[in-house]
CSV table of C-alpha atoms and ligand atoms in Angstrom, one decimal:
chain,number,residue,atom,x,y,z
C,1374,MET,CA,0.0,0.0,0.0
C,1375,LYS,CA,1.3,3.5,-0.9
C,1376,LEU,CA,1.7,5.7,2.1
C,1377,THR,CA,-0.3,8.9,2.0
C,1378,VAL,CA,-1.2,11.5,4.5
C,1379,GLU,CA,-4.7,10.0,4.8
C,1380,ASN,CA,-3.6,6.5,5.8
C,1381,SER,CA,-0.5,7.3,7.8
C,1382,THR,CA,-0.5,6.4,11.5
C,1383,ALA,CA,-2.6,8.6,13.7
C,1384,CYS,CA,-1.5,9.2,17.2
C,1385,LYS,CA,-2.5,6.4,19.5
C,1386,ALA,CA,-1.6,6.2,23.2
C,1387,ASP,CA,0.1,2.9,22.6
C,1388,MET,CA,1.8,3.9,19.4
C,1389,ASP,CA,5.2,2.6,18.5
C,1390,LEU,CA,7.5,5.5,18.1
C,1391,LYS,CA,9.7,3.7,15.6
C,1392,SER,CA,6.9,3.0,13.2
C,1393,TYR,CA,5.6,6.6,13.6
C,1394,LEU,CA,9.0,8.0,12.8
C,1395,ARG,CA,9.5,5.6,9.8
C,1396,GLU,CA,6.1,6.5,8.4
C,1397,LYS,CA,6.5,10.3,8.8
C,1398,ARG,CA,10.0,10.1,7.3
C,1399,GLU,CA,8.6,8.4,4.2
C,1400,LEU,CA,5.9,11.0,3.9
C,1401,ILE,CA,8.5,13.8,4.2
C,1402,ASP,CA,10.9,12.1,1.8
C,1403,HIS,CA,8.2,11.7,-0.8
C,1404,ALA,CA,7.1,15.4,-0.4
C,1405,LEU,CA,10.7,16.7,-0.5
C,1406,ASP,CA,11.2,14.8,-3.8
C,1407,ARG,CA,8.2,16.6,-5.2
C,1408,PHE,CA,9.1,20.0,-3.9
C,1409,LEU,CA,12.7,19.9,-5.1
C,1410,PRO,CA,13.9,20.6,-8.7
C,1411,ARG,CA,14.7,17.4,-10.5
C,1412,GLU,CA,18.3,16.3,-11.0
C,1413,GLN,CA,18.0,16.6,-14.7
C,1414,ASP,CA,16.8,20.3,-14.5
C,1415,TYR,CA,19.4,22.8,-15.6
C,1416,PRO,CA,21.9,23.5,-13.9
C,1417,GLU,CA,22.0,19.7,-13.2
C,1418,ARG,CA,25.2,19.8,-11.1
C,1419,LEU,CA,23.7,22.3,-8.6
C,1420,HIS,CA,20.5,20.3,-8.3
C,1421,ALA,CA,22.5,17.1,-7.9
C,1422,ALA,CA,24.4,18.7,-5.1
C,1423,MET,CA,21.2,19.9,-3.4
C,1424,ARG,CA,19.6,16.4,-3.7
C,1425,TYR,CA,22.8,14.6,-2.6
C,1426,SER,CA,22.8,16.0,0.9
C,1427,LEU,CA,19.0,16.2,1.3
C,1428,PHE,CA,18.6,12.5,0.5
C,1429,ALA,CA,21.8,11.3,2.2
C,1430,GLY,CA,19.7,10.1,5.1
C,1431,GLY,CA,19.0,12.1,8.3
C,1432,LYS,CA,16.5,11.5,11.0
C,1433,ARG,CA,14.1,14.2,9.6
C,1434,LEU,CA,13.6,15.3,13.2
C,1435,ARG,CA,12.6,18.9,12.4
C,1436,PRO,CA,10.0,18.1,9.8
C,1437,ILE,CA,8.6,15.3,12.0
C,1438,LEU,CA,8.3,17.8,14.8
C,1439,THR,CA,6.4,20.1,12.5
C,1440,LEU,CA,3.9,17.3,11.6
C,1441,ALA,CA,3.7,16.3,15.3
C,1442,GLY,CA,3.1,19.9,16.3
C,1443,CYS,CA,0.2,20.1,13.8
C,1444,GLU,CA,-1.2,16.8,15.0
C,1445,ALA,CA,-1.0,17.8,18.6
C,1446,VAL,CA,-3.4,20.7,18.0
C,1447,GLY,CA,-5.8,18.6,15.9
C,1448,GLY,CA,-4.6,20.0,12.5
C,1449,VAL,CA,-4.6,18.4,9.1
C,1450,LEU,CA,-1.2,16.8,8.5
C,1451,GLU,CA,-1.1,17.7,4.8
C,1452,HIS,CA,-1.4,21.4,5.6
C,1453,ALA,CA,1.9,21.2,7.5
C,1454,LEU,CA,3.9,19.3,4.9
C,1455,PRO,CA,5.3,22.4,2.9
C,1456,ALA,CA,6.5,24.0,6.2
C,1457,ALA,CA,7.9,20.6,7.4
C,1458,CYS,CA,9.9,20.2,4.1
C,1459,ALA,CA,11.1,23.8,4.3
C,1460,MET,CA,12.5,23.1,7.8
C,1461,GLU,CA,14.5,20.1,6.5
C,1462,MET,CA,15.8,22.1,3.5
C,1463,ILE,CA,17.1,24.8,5.9
C,1464,HIS,CA,18.6,22.3,8.3
C,1465,THR,CA,20.4,20.5,5.4
C,1466,TYR,CA,21.8,23.8,4.1
C,1467,SER,CA,23.1,24.5,7.6
C,1468,LEU,CA,24.9,21.1,7.7
C,1469,ILE,CA,26.4,21.6,4.2
C,1470,HIS,CA,27.8,25.0,5.2
C,1471,ASP,CA,28.8,23.8,8.7
C,1472,ASP,CA,31.0,21.0,7.1
C,1473,LEU,CA,32.9,23.4,4.8
C,1474,PRO,CA,36.6,24.0,5.4
C,1475,ALA,CA,36.0,27.5,6.6
C,1476,MET,CA,33.7,26.2,9.4
C,1477,ASP,CA,34.1,22.7,10.8
C,1478,ASN,CA,36.0,21.1,7.9
C,1479,ASP,CA,34.3,17.7,8.1
C,1480,ASP,CA,34.7,14.9,5.7
C,1481,MET,CA,31.7,12.7,6.6
C,1482,ARG,CA,28.0,13.6,7.2
C,1483,ARG,CA,24.9,11.4,7.3
C,1484,GLY,CA,27.2,8.4,6.7
C,1485,VAL,CA,28.6,9.7,3.3
C,1486,ALA,CA,31.2,12.1,2.1
C,1487,THR,CA,30.3,15.8,2.8
C,1488,ASN,CA,28.9,17.9,0.0
C,1489,HIS,CA,32.1,19.8,-0.7
C,1490,LYS,CA,34.1,16.6,-0.8
C,1491,VAL,CA,31.9,15.4,-3.7
C,1492,PHE,CA,30.9,18.6,-5.5
C,1493,GLY,CA,33.7,21.0,-4.5
C,1494,GLU,CA,33.4,24.0,-2.2
C,1495,ALA,CA,31.8,26.4,-4.6
C,1496,MET,CA,29.0,24.1,-5.5
C,1497,ALA,CA,28.5,23.1,-1.8
C,1498,ILE,CA,28.1,26.8,-0.9
C,1499,LEU,CA,25.6,27.3,-3.7
C,1500,ALA,CA,23.7,24.1,-2.9
C,1501,GLY,CA,23.3,25.4,0.7
C,1502,ASP,CA,22.2,28.8,-0.6
C,1503,ALA,CA,19.7,27.3,-3.0
C,1504,LEU,CA,18.2,25.0,-0.3
C,1505,LEU,CA,17.7,28.0,2.0
C,1506,THR,CA,16.0,30.1,-0.6
C,1507,HIS,CA,14.0,27.2,-2.0
C,1508,ALA,CA,12.5,26.6,1.4
C,1509,PHE,CA,10.8,30.0,1.4
C,1510,ASP,CA,9.5,29.3,-2.1
C,1511,VAL,CA,7.9,26.1,-1.0
C,1512,ILE,CA,6.1,27.7,2.0
C,1513,SER,CA,4.9,30.7,0.1
C,1514,GLY,CA,4.4,29.2,-3.3
C,1515,THR,CA,2.7,25.8,-2.7
C,1516,VAL,CA,-1.0,25.8,-3.2
C,1517,SER,CA,-2.4,25.5,0.4
C,1518,PRO,CA,-5.6,26.1,2.3
C,1519,ILE,CA,-3.7,27.9,5.0
C,1520,LYS,CA,-4.6,31.6,5.0
C,1521,GLU,CA,-2.0,34.1,3.6
C,1522,GLY,CA,-1.6,35.8,7.0
C,1523,LYS,CA,-0.7,32.5,8.6
C,1524,ARG,CA,1.7,31.6,5.9
C,1525,LEU,CA,3.4,35.0,6.2
C,1526,GLN,CA,3.7,34.4,10.0
C,1527,MET,CA,5.4,31.0,9.2
C,1528,VAL,CA,7.8,32.7,6.7
C,1529,ARG,CA,8.7,35.4,9.3
C,1530,GLU,CA,9.2,32.9,12.1
C,1531,ILE,CA,11.4,30.6,10.0
C,1532,ALA,CA,13.4,33.5,8.7
C,1533,ALA,CA,14.0,34.8,12.3
C,1534,ALA,CA,15.0,31.3,13.5
C,1535,ALA,CA,17.4,30.7,10.7
C,1536,GLY,CA,19.0,34.2,10.5
C,1537,SER,CA,21.4,36.3,12.6
C,1538,MET,CA,19.0,36.4,15.6
C,1539,GLY,CA,18.7,32.6,15.4
C,1540,MET,CA,20.8,29.8,13.9
C,1541,VAL,CA,23.3,31.9,12.0
C,1542,GLY,CA,23.8,34.1,15.1
C,1543,GLY,CA,24.4,31.0,17.3
C,1544,GLN,CA,26.9,29.7,14.7
C,1545,ALA,CA,28.7,33.1,14.7
C,1546,VAL,CA,29.1,33.2,18.4
C,1547,ASP,CA,30.3,29.6,18.4
C,1548,ILE,CA,33.0,30.5,15.9
C,1549,LEU,CA,33.9,33.7,17.7
C,1550,SER,CA,34.3,31.7,21.0
C,1551,GLU,CA,36.7,29.1,19.6
C,1552,GLY,CA,40.0,28.8,21.3
C,1553,LYS,CA,38.9,30.8,24.4
C,1554,GLU,CA,40.2,29.5,27.7
C,1555,SER,CA,36.8,29.5,29.5
C,1556,MET,CA,33.2,30.0,28.6
C,1557,GLU,CA,30.4,31.4,30.8
C,1558,LEU,CA,27.2,29.5,31.0
C,1559,PRO,CA,25.1,32.3,29.4
C,1560,ILE,CA,27.3,32.2,26.3
C,1561,LEU,CA,27.2,28.4,26.0
C,1562,GLU,CA,23.4,28.5,26.4
C,1563,TYR,CA,23.2,31.3,23.8
C,1564,ILE,CA,25.1,29.2,21.3
C,1565,HIS,CA,23.0,26.1,22.0
C,1566,THR,CA,19.6,27.8,22.0
C,1567,HIS,CA,20.4,29.7,18.8
C,1568,LYS,CA,22.5,27.4,16.7
C,1569,THR,CA,20.3,24.4,17.2
C,1570,GLY,CA,17.4,25.2,19.5
C,1571,ALA,CA,15.9,28.0,17.4
C,1572,LEU,CA,15.1,25.8,14.4
C,1573,ILE,CA,13.8,23.0,16.6
C,1574,CYS,CA,11.4,25.2,18.5
C,1575,THR,CA,10.3,26.9,15.3
C,1576,ALA,CA,9.7,23.5,13.7
C,1577,VAL,CA,7.1,22.7,16.4
C,1578,ARG,CA,5.6,26.2,16.2
C,1579,VAL,CA,5.0,26.3,12.4
C,1580,GLY,CA,3.3,22.9,12.6
C,1581,ALA,CA,1.0,24.3,15.2
C,1582,ILE,CA,0.4,27.4,13.1
C,1583,ALA,CA,-0.5,25.2,10.2
C,1584,GLY,CA,-2.9,23.3,12.6
C,1585,ASP,CA,-4.5,26.7,13.5
C,1586,ALA,CA,-3.6,26.5,17.2
C,1587,ASP,CA,-4.8,29.1,19.7
C,1588,GLU,CA,-2.5,31.3,21.6
C,1589,LEU,CA,-2.4,29.2,24.8
C,1590,ARG,CA,-1.4,26.1,22.8
C,1591,MET,CA,1.2,28.1,21.0
C,1592,GLN,CA,2.7,29.2,24.3
C,1593,ASP,CA,2.8,25.6,25.6
C,1594,LEU,CA,4.4,24.3,22.4
C,1595,THR,CA,7.0,27.1,22.5
C,1596,GLU,CA,8.0,26.0,26.0
C,1597,TYR,CA,8.2,22.4,24.8
C,1598,GLY,CA,10.2,23.4,21.8
C,1599,LYS,CA,12.7,25.5,23.7
C,1600,LYS,CA,13.3,22.7,26.2
C,1601,ILE,CA,13.7,19.9,23.7
C,1602,GLY,CA,16.0,22.1,21.6
C,1603,LEU,CA,18.4,22.6,24.4
C,1604,ALA,CA,18.1,18.9,25.5
C,1605,PHE,CA,18.9,17.9,21.9
C,1606,GLN,CA,22.1,19.9,21.7
C,1607,ILE,CA,23.3,18.6,25.1
C,1608,THR,CA,22.6,15.1,23.9
C,1609,ASP,CA,24.4,15.7,20.6
C,1610,ASP,CA,27.4,16.9,22.5
C,1611,LEU,CA,27.3,13.8,24.7
C,1612,LEU,CA,27.0,11.6,21.6
C,1613,ASP,CA,30.1,13.2,20.2
C,1614,LEU,CA,31.9,11.9,23.3
C,1615,LEU,CA,30.1,8.6,23.9
C,1616,GLY,CA,28.3,7.7,20.7
C,1617,ASP,CA,28.7,5.0,18.0
C,1618,GLU,CA,30.3,6.3,14.8
C,1619,LYS,CA,28.3,3.9,12.6
C,1620,LYS,CA,24.9,5.0,14.0
C,1621,LEU,CA,25.8,8.7,13.9
C,1622,GLY,CA,27.2,8.6,10.4
C,1623,LYS,CA,30.1,10.8,11.3
C,1624,PRO,CA,33.3,10.5,13.4
C,1625,VAL,CA,33.0,10.9,17.2
C,1626,GLY,CA,35.3,12.9,19.4
C,1627,SER,CA,35.5,15.8,16.8
C,1628,ASP,CA,34.4,18.4,19.3
C,1629,LEU,CA,37.1,17.4,21.8
C,1630,LYS,CA,39.7,17.5,19.0
C,1631,LYS,CA,38.7,20.9,17.9
C,1632,GLY,CA,38.7,22.2,21.5
C,1633,LYS,CA,35.0,23.1,21.4
C,1634,LYS,CA,33.3,24.3,24.6
C,1635,THR,CA,30.5,21.8,24.6
C,1636,TYR,CA,28.1,21.2,27.6
C,1637,PRO,CA,30.0,18.0,28.8
C,1638,ALA,CA,33.3,19.7,28.2
C,1639,VAL,CA,32.3,22.5,30.6
C,1640,TYR,CA,30.1,20.6,33.1
C,1641,GLY,CA,31.1,17.0,32.8
C,1642,ILE,CA,29.2,14.0,31.5
C,1643,ARG,CA,27.0,13.2,34.5
C,1644,GLU,CA,25.8,16.8,35.0
C,1645,SER,CA,25.1,17.1,31.3
C,1646,GLN,CA,23.0,13.8,31.3
C,1647,GLY,CA,21.1,15.1,34.3
C,1648,ARG,CA,20.4,18.5,32.7
C,1649,ALA,CA,19.2,16.8,29.5
C,1650,ARG,CA,16.8,14.7,31.6
C,1651,GLU,CA,15.5,17.6,33.5
C,1652,LEU,CA,14.8,19.5,30.3
C,1653,MET,CA,13.0,16.5,28.9
C,1654,GLU,CA,10.8,16.2,32.0
C,1655,SER,CA,10.1,19.9,31.9
C,1656,ALA,CA,9.2,19.6,28.2
C,1657,LEU,CA,6.7,16.9,29.1
C,1658,ASP,CA,5.2,19.2,31.7
C,1659,SER,CA,4.6,21.8,29.0
C,1660,LEU,CA,2.3,19.4,27.3
C,1661,SER,CA,0.1,18.8,30.3
C,1662,ARG,CA,-2.9,20.6,28.7
C,1663,PHE,CA,-2.7,18.4,25.6
C,1664,ASP,CA,-4.6,15.1,25.0
C,1665,HIS,CA,-3.3,11.9,23.4
C,1666,ARG,CA,-2.7,13.7,20.1
C,1667,ALA,CA,0.4,15.1,21.6
C,1668,ASP,CA,1.8,11.6,22.3
C,1669,PRO,CA,4.2,11.8,19.4
C,1670,LEU,CA,5.7,15.0,20.8
C,1671,ARG,CA,6.0,13.3,24.2
C,1672,GLU,CA,7.7,10.2,22.7
C,1673,ILE,CA,10.1,12.3,20.7
C,1674,ALA,CA,11.2,14.2,23.8
C,1675,ARG,CA,11.9,10.9,25.6
C,1676,TYR,CA,13.7,9.4,22.5
C,1677,MET,CA,15.9,12.5,22.2
C,1678,VAL,CA,17.3,12.0,25.7
C,1679,GLU,CA,17.3,8.2,25.7
C,1680,ARG,CA,19.8,8.2,22.8
C,1681,ILE,CA,22.5,8.8,25.4
C,1682,ASP,CA,21.6,6.2,28.0
B,2592,GRG,C1,26.4,27.1,8.9
B,2592,GRG,C2,24.6,28.7,9.0
B,2592,GRG,C3,25.2,27.6,9.6
B,2592,GRG,C4,24.7,27.0,10.7
B,2592,GRG,C5,25.2,25.8,11.2
B,2592,GRG,C6,23.1,23.5,13.0
B,2592,GRG,C7,24.4,24.1,12.7
B,2592,GRG,C8,24.5,25.5,12.5
B,2592,GRG,C9,25.5,23.3,12.5
B,2592,GRG,C10,25.5,21.9,12.7
B,2592,GRG,C11,26.6,21.5,13.6
B,2592,GRG,C12,26.1,20.5,14.5
B,2592,GRG,C13,26.6,19.1,14.2
B,2592,GRG,C14,25.4,20.8,15.6
B,2592,GRG,C15,24.9,19.9,16.5
B,2592,GRG,C16,23.4,19.7,16.5
B,2592,GRG,C17,23.0,19.3,15.1
B,2592,GRG,C18,22.3,20.3,14.3
B,2592,GRG,C19,23.1,18.0,14.7
B,2592,GRG,C20,22.7,17.5,13.4
B,2592,GRG,O1,21.3,17.4,13.5
B,2592,GRG,P1,20.6,15.9,13.4
B,2592,GRG,O2,21.2,15.0,14.4
B,2592,GRG,O3,21.1,15.5,11.9
B,2592,GRG,O4,19.1,16.1,13.4
B,2592,GRG,P2,20.4,14.6,10.8
B,2592,GRG,O5,21.5,14.3,9.8
B,2592,GRG,O6,19.7,13.4,11.4
B,2592,GRG,O7,19.4,15.5,10.2
């Protein structure tokens, strides 16, 4: 049976997270394929570079959060698909640029050679640029029953989360802090909440906007998103120390080698694990007003932190 929005797993209290994630990943991959220019479209090399990183794997966490955010407020999944795909395009662009020699200079990502290793630096930069801009075309240009005002709100929120007051700002502070002897907690939290957290929180919010959430639900989901965003980054830092290279699709220990001031580097492994757990519990509390339709969000919060146990 072909998987469609209509027959995909609805949220059940006893749902199996693995099959939920697998199904949603399939939906997203299928939609991404539709939304992206084909490889044979001119200029072919650029479109091949964009598709190479987008379809190299990846957990699709951000777009799944968008769908789950929509589901939690009783929205129609299909309405959130363009925004979900836009989130993944922006995330993939950030990974391509982050891997460049001028940034982290990494050779492996998502289990394969990084974009610049295959296509060269110039094409990797352009593939990232094109994914970022295409994301906004998909949200604003796809035929959708969502009112124009709501779509404009999504565009603005995503732009803010991705730009200098969000992800790019966090990346800039991270780079500017490299090589410093010590790092104060507010700076470390700024980097985490902006570099990674902003996009994760916005992923949940745009799903809820697509689902026509009221203000109270939006506030609860924002709290949830902020907490899991930070928990995710702490977990990612821990995985870089303790994780399995094969499962991660990239070498471990790279933060340590580069002298990065990560959460465990500053606070130690135990304290970081405790902090990630606390954030997860607090994220679950933020969902106390929601019914079983928020179960995927609850399970995702648990899964994020359990990756390090
Ligand atoms: C270059 C503008 C610009 C921004 C870079 C997000 C980011 C900012 C850099 C990525 C560096 C990094 C490895 C951060 C740790 C958290 C993170 C974003 C991990 C990768 O996300 P996953 O685990 O990756 O969701 P997949 O491949 O599963 O999508």
